[in-house]
Amino acid sequence: TNKDLFVVAEFMAETKNFVFETEESISYIQIFNDAGVLEFQLPVMSNKVTIGKGIMDTGDYKLGFMINGSTDIQFTSVSVK
């Protein structure tokens, strides 16, 4: 994970959700598969987002977080088993 970006970045096994929380509000998240193809772009408009594991198949993903007030997308990797 990108430790400078997240206050919380964890997988909740009991609910099968990824939980991300940042200091600043997240405008949207982009989810790329391991081939680099954009699969989802989700509007967030909050500093906390929960993503259900069910929207991703088994594999490696790259998540891009666009933070309000920033022009750069911050990326982190997620591996779904």
Short mmCIF file of N, CA and C in Angstrom, two decimals:
data_model
loop_
_atom_site.label_atom_id
_atom_site.label_comp_id
_atom_site.label_asym_id
_atom_site.label_seq_id
_atom_site.Cartn_x
_atom_site.Cartn_y
_atom_site.Cartn_z
N THR A 1 0.83 -1.19 0.00
CA THR A 1 0.00 0.00 0.00
C THR A 1 0.87 1.25 0.00
N ASN A 2 0.29 2.35 -0.37
CA ASN A 2 0.95 3.64 -0.35
C ASN A 2 0.73 4.23 1.05
N LYS A 3 1.70 4.05 1.93
CA LYS A 3 1.54 4.42 3.34
C LYS A 3 1.34 5.91 3.56
N ASP A 4 1.82 6.75 2.65
CA ASP A 4 1.64 8.19 2.80
C ASP A 4 0.21 8.63 2.47
N LEU A 5 -0.49 7.84 1.71
CA LEU A 5 -1.84 8.19 1.27
C LEU A 5 -2.92 7.74 2.24
N PHE A 6 -2.78 6.53 2.78
CA PHE A 6 -3.87 5.92 3.53
C PHE A 6 -3.74 6.08 5.04
N VAL A 7 -4.88 6.34 5.67
CA VAL A 7 -5.00 6.26 7.12
C VAL A 7 -5.32 4.80 7.46
N VAL A 8 -6.19 4.18 6.63
CA VAL A 8 -6.55 2.77 6.76
C VAL A 8 -6.53 2.16 5.37
N ALA A 9 -5.93 0.98 5.25
CA ALA A 9 -5.96 0.19 4.02
C ALA A 9 -5.91 -1.27 4.44
N GLU A 10 -7.08 -1.93 4.43
CA GLU A 10 -7.11 -3.30 4.92
C GLU A 10 -8.20 -4.11 4.23
N PHE A 11 -8.05 -5.43 4.33
CA PHE A 11 -9.06 -6.35 3.85
C PHE A 11 -9.79 -6.91 5.06
N MET A 12 -11.10 -6.77 5.06
CA MET A 12 -11.92 -7.27 6.16
C MET A 12 -12.42 -8.66 5.77
N ALA A 13 -11.79 -9.70 6.30
CA ALA A 13 -12.10 -11.08 5.90
C ALA A 13 -13.56 -11.46 6.19
N GLU A 14 -14.09 -10.98 7.31
CA GLU A 14 -15.46 -11.36 7.68
C GLU A 14 -16.52 -10.82 6.73
N THR A 15 -16.24 -9.66 6.12
CA THR A 15 -17.20 -9.07 5.17
C THR A 15 -16.74 -9.17 3.72
N LYS A 16 -15.50 -9.64 3.52
CA LYS A 16 -14.88 -9.76 2.20
C LYS A 16 -14.86 -8.42 1.46
N ASN A 17 -14.50 -7.38 2.21
CA ASN A 17 -14.40 -6.02 1.66
C ASN A 17 -13.02 -5.45 1.87
N PHE A 18 -12.58 -4.67 0.88
CA PHE A 18 -11.39 -3.85 1.03
C PHE A 18 -11.84 -2.50 1.56
N VAL A 19 -11.16 -1.98 2.57
CA VAL A 19 -11.51 -0.69 3.16
C VAL A 19 -10.31 0.23 3.04
N PHE A 20 -10.55 1.41 2.45
CA PHE A 20 -9.51 2.42 2.30
C PHE A 20 -10.02 3.72 2.90
N GLU A 21 -9.17 4.37 3.69
CA GLU A 21 -9.51 5.68 4.25
C GLU A 21 -8.30 6.59 4.09
N THR A 22 -8.56 7.82 3.67
CA THR A 22 -7.50 8.81 3.47
C THR A 22 -7.80 10.06 4.29
N GLU A 23 -6.79 10.91 4.43
CA GLU A 23 -6.99 12.19 5.12
C GLU A 23 -7.89 13.10 4.28
N GLU A 24 -7.62 13.13 2.97
CA GLU A 24 -8.37 14.00 2.05
C GLU A 24 -9.47 13.20 1.35
N SER A 25 -10.44 13.90 0.81
CA SER A 25 -11.54 13.25 0.12
C SER A 25 -11.08 12.63 -1.20
N ILE A 26 -11.56 11.44 -1.49
CA ILE A 26 -11.25 10.73 -2.73
C ILE A 26 -12.33 11.09 -3.75
N SER A 27 -11.93 11.58 -4.92
CA SER A 27 -12.89 11.90 -5.98
C SER A 27 -13.41 10.63 -6.64
N TYR A 28 -12.47 9.77 -7.05
CA TYR A 28 -12.85 8.51 -7.67
C TYR A 28 -11.71 7.51 -7.58
N ILE A 29 -12.06 6.25 -7.82
CA ILE A 29 -11.09 5.16 -7.85
C ILE A 29 -11.18 4.50 -9.22
N GLN A 30 -10.02 4.18 -9.77
CA GLN A 30 -9.95 3.40 -11.00
C GLN A 30 -9.37 2.04 -10.65
N ILE A 31 -9.98 0.97 -11.20
CA ILE A 31 -9.50 -0.38 -10.94
C ILE A 31 -9.02 -0.97 -12.26
N PHE A 32 -7.72 -1.30 -12.31
CA PHE A 32 -7.10 -1.87 -13.50
C PHE A 32 -6.77 -3.34 -13.23
N ASN A 33 -7.01 -4.20 -14.23
CA ASN A 33 -6.64 -5.61 -14.06
C ASN A 33 -5.14 -5.78 -14.30
N ASP A 34 -4.65 -7.02 -14.21
CA ASP A 34 -3.20 -7.25 -14.32
C ASP A 34 -2.67 -6.99 -15.72
N ALA A 35 -3.56 -6.87 -16.72
CA ALA A 35 -3.14 -6.52 -18.08
C ALA A 35 -3.13 -5.00 -18.28
N GLY A 36 -3.49 -4.25 -17.23
CA GLY A 36 -3.50 -2.80 -17.32
C GLY A 36 -4.76 -2.22 -17.92
N VAL A 37 -5.80 -3.05 -18.09
CA VAL A 37 -7.06 -2.61 -18.66
C VAL A 37 -7.96 -2.06 -17.55
N LEU A 38 -8.52 -0.87 -17.78
CA LEU A 38 -9.43 -0.25 -16.81
C LEU A 38 -10.73 -1.05 -16.78
N GLU A 39 -11.06 -1.60 -15.62
CA GLU A 39 -12.29 -2.38 -15.48
C GLU A 39 -13.42 -1.57 -14.87
N PHE A 40 -13.08 -0.70 -13.91
CA PHE A 40 -14.09 0.12 -13.24
C PHE A 40 -13.52 1.49 -12.96
N GLN A 41 -14.39 2.49 -12.98
CA GLN A 41 -14.08 3.81 -12.45
C GLN A 41 -15.25 4.17 -11.56
N LEU A 42 -14.98 4.28 -10.27
CA LEU A 42 -16.03 4.47 -9.29
C LEU A 42 -15.95 5.84 -8.63
N PRO A 43 -17.01 6.64 -8.71
CA PRO A 43 -17.01 7.92 -7.99
C PRO A 43 -17.11 7.65 -6.49
N VAL A 44 -16.39 8.44 -5.70
CA VAL A 44 -16.38 8.21 -4.25
C VAL A 44 -16.90 9.43 -3.49
N MET A 45 -16.25 10.57 -3.65
CA MET A 45 -16.63 11.82 -2.97
C MET A 45 -16.68 11.67 -1.44
N SER A 46 -15.71 10.95 -0.89
CA SER A 46 -15.60 10.74 0.54
C SER A 46 -14.15 10.40 0.85
N ASN A 47 -13.77 10.44 2.12
CA ASN A 47 -12.41 10.05 2.47
C ASN A 47 -12.34 8.57 2.87
N LYS A 48 -13.48 7.87 2.80
CA LYS A 48 -13.51 6.45 3.13
C LYS A 48 -14.31 5.71 2.07
N VAL A 49 -13.77 4.57 1.62
CA VAL A 49 -14.45 3.77 0.60
C VAL A 49 -14.28 2.30 0.93
N THR A 50 -15.36 1.55 0.69
CA THR A 50 -15.36 0.11 0.87
C THR A 50 -15.63 -0.52 -0.49
N ILE A 51 -14.78 -1.46 -0.89
CA ILE A 51 -14.92 -2.13 -2.18
C ILE A 51 -15.11 -3.62 -1.92
N GLY A 52 -16.20 -4.17 -2.40
CA GLY A 52 -16.48 -5.59 -2.24
C GLY A 52 -15.55 -6.43 -3.10
N LYS A 53 -15.00 -7.48 -2.52
CA LYS A 53 -14.11 -8.38 -3.24
C LYS A 53 -14.82 -8.99 -4.45
N GLY A 54 -16.13 -9.10 -4.39
CA GLY A 54 -16.92 -9.72 -5.44
C GLY A 54 -16.86 -9.04 -6.79
N ILE A 55 -16.45 -7.77 -6.84
CA ILE A 55 -16.37 -7.10 -8.15
C ILE A 55 -15.09 -7.43 -8.89
N MET A 56 -14.17 -8.14 -8.21
CA MET A 56 -12.90 -8.51 -8.83
C MET A 56 -12.74 -10.02 -8.84
N ASP A 57 -12.27 -10.55 -9.96
CA ASP A 57 -11.93 -11.97 -10.04
C ASP A 57 -10.59 -12.20 -9.36
N THR A 58 -10.18 -13.44 -9.26
CA THR A 58 -8.87 -13.78 -8.73
C THR A 58 -7.79 -13.15 -9.61
N GLY A 59 -6.80 -12.54 -9.00
CA GLY A 59 -5.70 -11.94 -9.75
C GLY A 59 -5.16 -10.70 -9.08
N ASP A 60 -4.27 -10.03 -9.79
CA ASP A 60 -3.63 -8.82 -9.29
C ASP A 60 -4.26 -7.60 -9.94
N TYR A 61 -4.50 -6.59 -9.15
CA TYR A 61 -5.13 -5.36 -9.62
C TYR A 61 -4.33 -4.15 -9.16
N LYS A 62 -4.47 -3.08 -9.91
CA LYS A 62 -3.87 -1.80 -9.55
C LYS A 62 -5.03 -0.83 -9.35
N LEU A 63 -5.07 -0.20 -8.19
CA LEU A 63 -6.13 0.76 -7.87
C LEU A 63 -5.55 2.16 -7.91
N GLY A 64 -6.19 3.03 -8.66
CA GLY A 64 -5.77 4.42 -8.76
C GLY A 64 -6.74 5.32 -8.00
N PHE A 65 -6.22 6.09 -7.08
CA PHE A 65 -7.03 6.99 -6.25
C PHE A 65 -6.79 8.43 -6.68
N MET A 66 -7.84 9.11 -7.10
CA MET A 66 -7.75 10.54 -7.41
C MET A 66 -8.26 11.30 -6.18
N ILE A 67 -7.37 12.06 -5.59
CA ILE A 67 -7.67 12.81 -4.38
C ILE A 67 -8.08 14.24 -4.76
N ASN A 68 -9.15 14.74 -4.12
CA ASN A 68 -9.58 16.12 -4.37
C ASN A 68 -8.42 17.09 -4.18
N GLY A 69 -8.26 18.01 -5.12
CA GLY A 69 -7.22 19.02 -5.03
C GLY A 69 -5.87 18.58 -5.58
N SER A 70 -5.76 17.34 -6.06
CA SER A 70 -4.51 16.83 -6.60
C SER A 70 -4.71 16.49 -8.07
N THR A 71 -3.66 16.68 -8.86
CA THR A 71 -3.72 16.33 -10.27
C THR A 71 -3.11 14.96 -10.55
N ASP A 72 -2.47 14.39 -9.55
CA ASP A 72 -1.82 13.08 -9.71
C ASP A 72 -2.72 11.97 -9.16
N ILE A 73 -2.72 10.85 -9.84
CA ILE A 73 -3.42 9.67 -9.34
C ILE A 73 -2.43 8.87 -8.50
N GLN A 74 -2.86 8.48 -7.31
CA GLN A 74 -2.04 7.68 -6.40
C GLN A 74 -2.43 6.22 -6.57
N PHE A 75 -1.44 5.35 -6.81
CA PHE A 75 -1.72 3.94 -7.10
C PHE A 75 -1.32 3.04 -5.95
N THR A 76 -2.07 1.94 -5.80
CA THR A 76 -1.72 0.87 -4.89
C THR A 76 -2.11 -0.44 -5.57
N SER A 77 -1.52 -1.52 -5.11
CA SER A 77 -1.78 -2.83 -5.70
C SER A 77 -2.61 -3.68 -4.74
N VAL A 78 -3.46 -4.52 -5.33
CA VAL A 78 -4.30 -5.43 -4.58
C VAL A 78 -4.22 -6.80 -5.25
N SER A 79 -4.05 -7.84 -4.45
CA SER A 79 -4.04 -9.21 -4.96
C SER A 79 -5.26 -9.93 -4.40
N VAL A 80 -6.09 -10.46 -5.30
CA VAL A 80 -7.31 -11.15 -4.89
C VAL A 80 -7.08 -12.65 -5.08
N LYS A 81 -7.33 -13.41 -4.02
CA LYS A 81 -7.10 -14.86 -4.06
C LYS A 81 -8.41 -15.60 -3.98
#
